[in-house]
Short mmCIF file of C-alpha atoms and ligand atoms in Angstrom, two decimals:
data_model
loop_
_atom_site.label_atom_id
_atom_site.label_comp_id
_atom_site.label_asym_id
_atom_site.label_seq_id
_atom_site.Cartn_x
_atom_site.Cartn_y
_atom_site.Cartn_z
CA MET H 18 -0.18 0.03 -0.12
CA SER H 19 1.37 3.92 -0.66
CA ASP H 20 2.47 5.78 2.11
CA LEU H 21 0.23 8.56 1.27
CA SER H 22 -3.35 8.16 2.49
CA PHE H 23 -3.15 8.52 6.41
CA ILE H 24 -0.42 11.73 6.05
CA PRO H 25 -2.56 14.62 6.87
CA ASP H 26 -0.69 16.60 3.83
CA ASN H 27 -2.03 14.01 1.66
CA PRO H 28 -5.93 13.86 2.22
CA TYR H 29 -6.32 11.93 -0.88
CA ILE H 30 -4.66 9.71 -3.81
CA LEU H 31 -4.61 11.12 -7.39
CA LEU H 32 -5.84 8.83 -9.93
CA THR H 33 -5.51 11.07 -13.06
CA PRO H 34 -3.66 11.27 -15.70
CA GLY H 35 -1.01 14.12 -13.48
CA PRO H 36 -0.12 15.53 -11.45
CA LEU H 37 0.41 11.74 -9.64
CA SER H 38 0.52 10.89 -6.28
CA THR H 39 4.08 11.00 -5.50
CA SER H 40 6.25 9.68 -2.56
CA LYS H 41 7.05 11.22 0.49
CA GLY H 42 10.76 10.45 -0.79
CA VAL H 43 10.21 12.17 -3.59
CA ARG H 44 8.63 15.42 -1.89
CA ASN H 45 10.97 15.24 0.92
CA ALA H 46 13.77 15.96 -1.51
CA MET H 47 12.60 19.29 -1.88
CA LEU H 48 13.29 20.66 1.32
CA ARG H 49 16.78 22.22 0.40
CA ASP H 50 18.06 25.01 -1.85
CA TRP H 51 20.49 24.74 -4.68
CA CYS H 52 23.06 27.13 -6.29
CA THR H 53 23.02 26.50 -10.06
CA TRP H 54 26.45 27.79 -10.83
CA ASP H 55 28.74 25.06 -9.69
CA ASP H 56 29.03 21.40 -9.81
CA ASP H 57 26.92 19.64 -7.10
CA TYR H 58 23.77 21.00 -9.15
CA ASN H 59 25.00 21.19 -12.74
CA ALA H 60 27.29 17.83 -13.07
CA ASP H 61 25.52 15.75 -10.16
CA ILE H 62 22.04 16.33 -10.39
CA VAL H 63 21.52 17.43 -13.96
CA GLN H 64 23.93 15.69 -16.10
CA ASN H 65 23.28 12.64 -14.15
CA ILE H 66 19.69 13.09 -14.64
CA ARG H 67 20.51 13.67 -18.61
CA GLU H 68 22.50 10.45 -18.52
CA ARG H 69 19.73 8.08 -16.52
CA LEU H 70 17.39 9.29 -18.80
CA THR H 71 18.70 8.84 -21.99
CA ALA H 72 19.76 5.21 -20.19
CA ILE H 73 16.37 4.33 -19.46
CA ALA H 74 15.57 5.29 -22.98
CA THR H 75 17.51 3.15 -24.28
CA LYS H 76 20.69 1.13 -25.06
CA ASP H 77 22.31 2.87 -27.76
CA THR H 78 23.27 6.04 -25.33
CA ALA H 79 26.17 6.65 -27.80
CA ASN H 80 23.42 8.27 -30.66
CA TYR H 81 20.43 9.85 -28.25
CA THR H 82 20.99 12.87 -25.81
CA THR H 83 18.36 14.65 -23.33
CA VAL H 84 17.68 17.97 -23.20
CA LEU H 85 15.13 19.12 -20.09
CA MET H 86 12.95 22.17 -20.65
CA GLN H 87 11.25 24.13 -17.98
CA GLY H 88 7.42 24.05 -17.94
CA SER H 89 4.39 21.24 -18.36
CA GLY H 90 4.91 18.48 -20.52
CA SER H 91 3.17 20.59 -23.43
CA PHE H 92 5.72 23.54 -23.41
CA THR H 93 8.30 20.72 -24.34
CA VAL H 94 5.96 19.32 -26.94
CA GLU H 95 5.61 22.89 -28.41
CA ALA H 96 9.65 23.25 -28.08
CA THR H 97 10.10 19.84 -30.05
CA LEU H 98 7.34 20.90 -32.81
CA GLY H 99 8.77 24.35 -33.38
CA THR H 100 12.42 23.55 -33.12
CA ALA H 101 12.05 19.68 -35.18
CA VAL H 102 10.34 21.26 -38.12
CA PRO H 103 12.30 23.86 -40.41
CA ALA H 104 10.74 26.38 -42.59
CA ASP H 105 10.50 24.56 -45.58
CA GLY H 106 9.50 21.30 -43.73
CA LYS H 107 6.07 19.85 -42.94
CA ILE H 108 4.54 17.46 -40.33
CA LEU H 109 1.88 14.91 -40.46
CA ILE H 110 0.07 14.70 -36.87
CA ILE H 111 -1.75 11.62 -36.25
CA THR H 112 -4.63 12.64 -33.63
CA ASN H 113 -7.06 10.50 -31.71
CA GLY H 114 -7.52 12.46 -28.75
CA ALA H 115 -6.79 15.68 -26.82
CA TYR H 116 -3.43 15.42 -27.01
CA GLY H 117 -2.90 14.95 -30.70
CA ASP H 118 -5.30 18.09 -31.14
CA ARG H 119 -2.67 19.81 -28.70
CA MET H 120 -0.25 19.24 -31.57
CA VAL H 121 -2.49 20.66 -34.35
CA GLN H 122 -3.22 24.13 -32.66
CA MET H 123 0.48 24.24 -31.81
CA ALA H 124 1.18 23.76 -35.40
CA LYS H 125 -1.01 26.43 -36.19
CA VAL H 126 0.29 29.00 -33.72
CA LEU H 127 3.93 28.29 -35.09
CA LYS H 128 2.59 27.94 -38.23
CA LEU H 129 3.83 25.41 -39.34
CA ASN H 130 2.78 23.57 -42.61
CA PHE H 131 1.08 20.42 -41.50
CA VAL H 132 -1.48 17.61 -42.42
CA GLU H 133 -3.86 15.86 -39.92
CA TYR H 134 -4.64 12.09 -40.18
CA ALA H 135 -7.25 12.74 -37.62
CA LEU H 136 -9.49 9.46 -36.21
CA THR H 137 -11.81 9.20 -34.01
CA GLU H 138 -11.19 9.34 -30.49
CA THR H 139 -11.80 5.22 -30.33
CA ASP H 140 -9.87 4.37 -33.41
CA PRO H 141 -6.13 3.34 -33.46
CA PRO H 142 -4.23 5.00 -36.79
CA CYS H 143 -3.89 2.43 -39.31
CA PRO H 144 -0.16 1.75 -40.68
CA GLN H 145 -1.24 1.22 -44.17
CA LYS H 146 -3.05 4.17 -44.57
CA LEU H 147 -0.08 6.50 -43.05
CA ASP H 148 1.63 4.48 -45.61
CA GLU H 149 -0.64 5.87 -48.53
CA MET H 150 -0.49 9.17 -46.78
CA LEU H 151 3.07 9.79 -47.07
CA LYS H 152 3.39 8.75 -50.20
CA ALA H 153 0.67 10.78 -51.90
CA ASP H 154 2.97 14.00 -50.21
CA PRO H 155 6.44 13.82 -50.56
CA ALA H 156 6.41 17.33 -48.85
CA ILE H 157 6.04 15.86 -45.49
CA THR H 158 9.32 15.62 -43.78
CA HIS H 159 7.98 14.94 -40.12
CA VAL H 160 5.23 12.44 -38.42
CA SER H 161 3.93 12.62 -34.80
CA LEU H 162 2.33 10.36 -32.81
CA VAL H 163 1.07 10.31 -28.92
CA HIS H 164 1.56 7.08 -27.91
CA CYS H 165 -0.86 6.56 -24.62
CA GLU H 166 -3.54 8.90 -25.69
CA THR H 167 -4.61 9.81 -22.00
CA THR H 168 -8.06 10.99 -22.82
CA THR H 169 -9.48 7.66 -23.31
CA GLY H 170 -6.00 5.41 -22.65
CA MET H 171 -5.60 4.30 -25.68
CA LEU H 172 -1.90 2.70 -26.53
CA ASN H 173 -1.57 3.68 -30.07
CA PRO H 174 0.84 1.48 -32.34
CA LEU H 175 4.03 3.27 -31.68
CA LYS H 176 6.29 0.67 -33.49
CA GLU H 177 4.29 0.09 -36.64
CA ILE H 178 3.92 4.09 -36.98
CA ALA H 179 7.64 4.42 -36.40
CA GLU H 180 8.17 1.92 -38.81
CA VAL H 181 5.85 3.45 -41.58
CA SER H 182 7.53 6.96 -40.62
CA LYS H 183 11.47 5.78 -41.35
CA LYS H 184 10.76 3.89 -44.28
CA ASN H 185 9.31 6.67 -45.84
CA GLY H 186 12.63 8.43 -44.46
CA LYS H 187 10.71 10.83 -42.03
CA ILE H 188 11.87 12.08 -38.93
CA PHE H 189 9.43 10.70 -36.14
CA ILE H 190 8.14 12.17 -33.10
CA ALA H 191 6.30 10.45 -30.01
CA ASP H 192 4.62 12.33 -27.63
CA ALA H 193 5.14 9.10 -24.76
CA MET H 194 4.14 11.85 -22.04
CA SER H 195 1.84 9.64 -19.97
CA SER H 196 3.96 6.12 -21.03
CA PHE H 197 7.71 6.73 -20.73
CA GLY H 198 8.98 5.10 -17.83
CA GLY H 199 5.96 2.93 -17.33
CA ILE H 200 6.03 0.87 -20.49
CA PRO H 201 9.47 -0.70 -21.51
CA MET H 202 10.41 0.68 -24.71
CA ASP H 203 14.17 1.56 -26.40
CA VAL H 204 13.86 4.76 -28.52
CA SER H 205 16.57 3.44 -31.03
CA GLU H 206 14.94 0.10 -31.89
CA LEU H 207 11.68 1.40 -32.44
CA GLN H 208 13.40 3.89 -34.02
CA ILE H 209 12.19 7.49 -32.42
CA ASP H 210 13.86 10.12 -33.22
CA TYR H 211 12.53 12.42 -30.50
CA LEU H 212 10.62 11.07 -27.56
CA VAL H 213 8.76 13.69 -25.23
CA SER H 214 8.08 13.29 -21.44
CA SER H 215 7.65 14.79 -18.63
CA SER H 216 8.84 14.99 -14.70
CA ASN H 217 5.04 14.47 -13.36
CA LYS H 218 4.03 11.06 -15.10
CA CYS H 219 5.50 7.52 -14.81
CA VAL H 220 8.55 8.57 -13.27
CA GLN H 221 7.15 9.63 -10.30
CA GLY H 222 8.58 13.22 -9.93
CA VAL H 223 6.63 16.59 -8.96
CA PRO H 224 5.20 18.78 -11.85
CA GLY H 225 7.53 21.66 -13.46
CA PHE H 226 10.02 20.42 -16.13
CA ALA H 227 9.58 17.93 -19.11
CA PHE H 228 12.19 16.37 -21.55
CA ALA H 229 13.39 15.14 -24.72
CA VAL H 230 15.07 12.04 -25.84
CA ILE H 231 16.29 12.86 -28.96
CA LYS H 232 18.97 11.61 -31.72
CA THR H 233 21.88 13.13 -31.26
CA ASP H 234 22.38 13.77 -35.22
CA VAL H 235 18.83 14.53 -35.77
CA LEU H 236 18.94 17.43 -33.15
CA LYS H 237 22.15 19.00 -34.09
CA ALA H 238 20.62 19.64 -37.53
CA THR H 239 18.10 21.77 -35.83
CA LYS H 240 20.27 24.82 -34.82
CA GLY H 241 18.48 28.18 -36.13
CA ASN H 242 14.68 26.37 -36.32
CA ALA H 243 13.24 27.42 -33.07
CA ARG H 244 9.78 30.23 -33.51
CA SER H 245 10.67 30.99 -30.06
CA LEU H 246 13.46 32.15 -28.10
CA CYS H 247 12.79 30.30 -24.64
CA MET H 248 11.37 26.91 -26.67
CA ASP H 249 14.46 26.50 -28.93
CA LEU H 250 15.71 22.83 -27.97
CA TYR H 251 18.98 23.09 -29.42
CA ASP H 252 19.69 26.38 -28.05
CA GLN H 253 18.37 24.68 -24.41
CA TRP H 254 20.65 21.96 -25.17
CA GLU H 255 23.75 22.87 -26.48
CA PRO H 256 25.06 24.71 -22.91
CA MET H 257 23.61 21.98 -20.73
CA ASN H 258 25.22 19.42 -22.91
CA LYS H 259 28.96 20.90 -21.95
CA SER H 260 27.86 22.05 -18.21
CA GLY H 261 24.71 20.99 -16.97
CA LYS H 262 23.87 24.59 -17.16
CA TRP H 263 20.20 25.55 -18.08
CA ARG H 264 19.58 29.00 -20.10
CA TYR H 265 17.29 30.64 -17.26
CA THR H 266 16.61 29.98 -14.25
CA SER H 267 15.44 26.15 -13.50
CA ALA H 268 13.20 24.41 -10.90
CA THR H 269 15.93 23.26 -8.90
CA HIS H 270 13.51 21.71 -6.30
CA VAL H 271 11.69 19.86 -8.72
CA VAL H 272 14.62 18.53 -10.28
CA ARG H 273 16.26 17.67 -7.33
CA ALA H 274 12.79 15.61 -6.17
CA PHE H 275 13.23 14.33 -9.94
CA TYR H 276 16.86 12.83 -8.96
CA GLN H 277 15.03 10.98 -6.08
CA ALA H 278 12.39 9.72 -8.31
CA LEU H 279 14.72 8.09 -10.43
CA ASP H 280 16.43 6.67 -7.89
CA GLU H 281 13.45 5.20 -6.48
CA LEU H 282 12.05 3.91 -10.00
CA GLU H 283 15.56 1.75 -9.97
CA GLN H 284 14.94 0.78 -6.53
CA GLU H 285 11.63 -0.61 -7.44
CA GLY H 286 13.15 -2.62 -10.26
CA GLY H 287 13.10 -0.52 -12.99
CA ILE H 288 10.63 0.29 -15.71
CA THR H 289 9.89 -3.64 -15.94
CA ALA H 290 8.80 -3.59 -12.27
CA ARG H 291 6.73 -0.24 -12.53
CA HIS H 292 5.12 -1.55 -15.60
CA ALA H 293 4.22 -4.48 -13.88
CA ARG H 294 2.68 -2.68 -10.67
CA TYR H 295 0.68 -0.28 -13.24
CA ALA H 296 -0.74 -3.38 -15.23
CA GLU H 297 -1.76 -5.25 -12.09
CA ASN H 298 -3.29 -2.13 -10.71
CA GLN H 299 -5.14 -1.51 -13.96
CA LYS H 300 -6.38 -5.53 -13.99
CA ILE H 301 -7.72 -5.44 -10.74
CA LEU H 302 -9.52 -2.13 -11.46
CA VAL H 303 -10.89 -2.87 -14.70
CA GLU H 304 -12.23 -6.75 -13.19
CA GLY H 305 -13.74 -5.12 -10.49
CA MET H 306 -15.12 -2.23 -12.04
CA ALA H 307 -17.06 -4.28 -14.46
CA GLU H 308 -18.16 -6.32 -11.31
CA LEU H 309 -19.82 -3.37 -10.16
CA GLY H 310 -21.83 -2.80 -13.16
CA LEU H 311 -19.09 -0.45 -14.71
CA GLU H 312 -18.06 -0.95 -18.19
CA SER H 313 -14.66 0.22 -20.23
CA LEU H 314 -14.70 2.21 -23.12
CA LEU H 315 -12.00 0.51 -24.97
CA PRO H 316 -11.81 -3.07 -25.84
CA ARG H 317 -8.48 -5.23 -23.75
CA GLU H 318 -6.17 -4.76 -26.91
CA LEU H 319 -6.46 -1.14 -27.17
CA GLN H 320 -6.06 -0.07 -23.40
CA SER H 321 -2.87 0.77 -21.66
CA PRO H 322 -1.92 -0.01 -18.13
CA ILE H 323 -1.86 4.18 -17.61
CA ILE H 324 -5.40 5.08 -17.00
CA SER H 325 -8.84 3.75 -18.02
CA SER H 326 -12.15 5.21 -18.94
CA PHE H 327 -15.17 3.96 -17.91
CA LEU H 328 -18.93 4.50 -19.41
CA TYR H 329 -21.09 6.18 -17.03
CA PRO H 330 -23.44 3.26 -15.48
CA ASN H 331 -26.59 4.50 -16.56
CA ALA H 332 -28.15 7.81 -17.96
CA ASP H 333 -29.02 9.52 -14.42
CA PHE H 334 -25.23 9.07 -13.30
CA ASP H 335 -24.23 12.29 -11.82
CA PHE H 336 -20.76 12.34 -11.74
CA MET H 337 -19.82 15.32 -9.83
CA ASP H 338 -21.51 13.89 -6.76
CA PHE H 339 -19.65 10.62 -7.53
CA TYR H 340 -16.59 12.42 -7.43
CA GLU H 341 -17.21 14.57 -4.33
CA LYS H 342 -18.34 11.26 -2.72
CA ALA H 343 -14.85 9.15 -3.70
CA LYS H 344 -12.55 12.20 -2.90
CA ALA H 345 -13.99 12.97 0.58
CA ARG H 346 -13.05 9.11 0.68
CA GLY H 347 -9.43 9.74 -0.30
CA PHE H 348 -9.35 9.20 -4.20
CA VAL H 349 -9.71 11.50 -6.94
CA LEU H 350 -10.85 10.61 -10.18
CA TYR H 351 -11.03 12.33 -13.47
CA PRO H 352 -14.01 13.45 -15.78
CA GLY H 353 -13.93 12.13 -19.23
CA LYS H 354 -12.89 13.90 -22.49
CA ILE H 355 -14.34 12.20 -25.10
CA SER H 356 -17.10 13.69 -27.49
CA ASN H 357 -18.96 10.46 -28.50
CA ALA H 358 -19.77 8.95 -25.42
CA ASP H 359 -20.25 9.89 -21.36
CA THR H 360 -17.09 8.96 -19.71
CA PHE H 361 -15.02 9.06 -16.32
CA ARG H 362 -11.46 8.27 -16.04
CA ILE H 363 -9.55 6.32 -13.30
CA GLY H 364 -5.66 6.44 -13.53
CA ASN H 365 -3.08 3.65 -12.47
CA ILE H 366 0.07 5.72 -12.30
CA GLY H 367 1.96 7.20 -9.68
CA GLU H 368 2.51 5.93 -5.92
CA VAL H 369 -0.27 3.63 -6.48
CA TYR H 370 -0.18 -0.01 -5.70
CA PRO H 371 -2.67 -2.73 -6.15
CA ASP H 372 -4.06 -2.32 -2.19
CA ASP H 373 -5.39 1.23 -3.19
CA ILE H 374 -7.03 0.15 -6.11
CA ARG H 375 -8.51 -2.58 -3.70
CA ARG H 376 -9.50 -0.09 -1.15
CA LEU H 377 -11.22 2.22 -3.83
CA LEU H 378 -13.32 -0.69 -5.48
CA GLU H 379 -14.54 -1.00 -1.71
CA VAL H 380 -15.48 2.78 -1.52
CA ILE H 381 -17.17 2.55 -4.87
CA ARG H 382 -19.28 -0.46 -3.90
CA GLU H 383 -20.24 1.59 -0.65
CA ILE H 384 -20.86 4.72 -2.48
CA ARG H 385 -23.03 3.23 -5.72
CA ASN H 386 -26.36 4.15 -6.28
CA TRP H 387 -26.95 2.05 -9.45
C1 LIG N 20 0.33 14.76 -19.44
C2 LIG N 20 0.12 14.90 -21.05
C3 LIG N 20 0.84 15.99 -21.88
C4 LIG N 20 1.09 17.10 -21.03
O1 LIG N 20 0.25 18.13 -20.13
P1 LIG N 20 0.93 18.86 -19.29
O2 LIG N 20 -0.35 19.26 -18.83
O3 LIG N 20 1.18 20.23 -20.22
O4 LIG N 20 1.81 18.65 -18.71
C5 LIG N 20 0.70 15.57 -22.98
N1 LIG N 20 0.66 14.54 -23.63
C6 LIG N 20 0.11 13.63 -23.12
C7 LIG N 20 -0.16 12.17 -23.94
C8 LIG N 20 -0.44 13.71 -21.69
O5 LIG N 20 -0.50 12.59 -20.98
#
């Protein structure tokens, strides 16, 4: 069972897409200040974090590098799109949920040339269809995909989509925000050029910065591309790669907490062990919910171990009332976000253990009125 539920300053567990419940160790790591101009921060913490992130992302550490960027996850997605795609480039954005849609919004604001491969929220993209789209429009230079579409909890076919993109000679960008650290993957084997994730998802740090694991040669070719001074991944990387120095004020306490979160990920047994815990959380949840008359939105084969969407049990279901009752009993759930069905979501990630999910199921049994 997690250490959270009986601590007065954490009256509930967050079963949300992020920020997530964190361990006491991670929160305690924030209780001191750091100077950002000498080695005990830049070398021992920042460089160490960058090296460890690259190493958990791939065995091919010689060809990949990691950039850290201030802000929430979306800031690094936007920095990635704005830095990766040159003025004469064109990106194909695959969308089947809110996070794919957000990339389209970013492309519009940044005035990128783009095309969208749009699907409904319960439809995974088809590799053959992507292949046809890429062959029909040779101006496309980049492809982006959200790995786990947190809108529904769907796991998109990352391997197949990356494969088709690379066969067609495109640069491939993966928003693995909610899956990296919780699902084993190797960016080099998957041929991912840019993988974006953030501090407060499956690595279980606190919110405040995000990061991109990038194929070094690809990043080196992007100097001068960015449409923004602050959100220039190349310019952020250059000094950081040399000395661990962030260009502008870094979120020191958050960064130190993330270092602790990486230690705790290792202590748990790495990504494989964390994935097993999340998958067990998810299995107990979905089976328990089905017994309580709550059906999953997605079929099992599309479902990620990250977050699950459930259909309302009936037309009279009052989510806000259900939400308040669950919260008062220690569990924060999350509303749904899709257009074609009434749903709510329950996250399985963060400092959350199978016993927590079992207690949640007891609480739902107690408060349900269907
Ligand atoms: C959480 C998340 C993001 C980033 O959201 P922020 O609120 O900016 O941190 C982006 N993509 C996916 C798939 C996510 O789950």
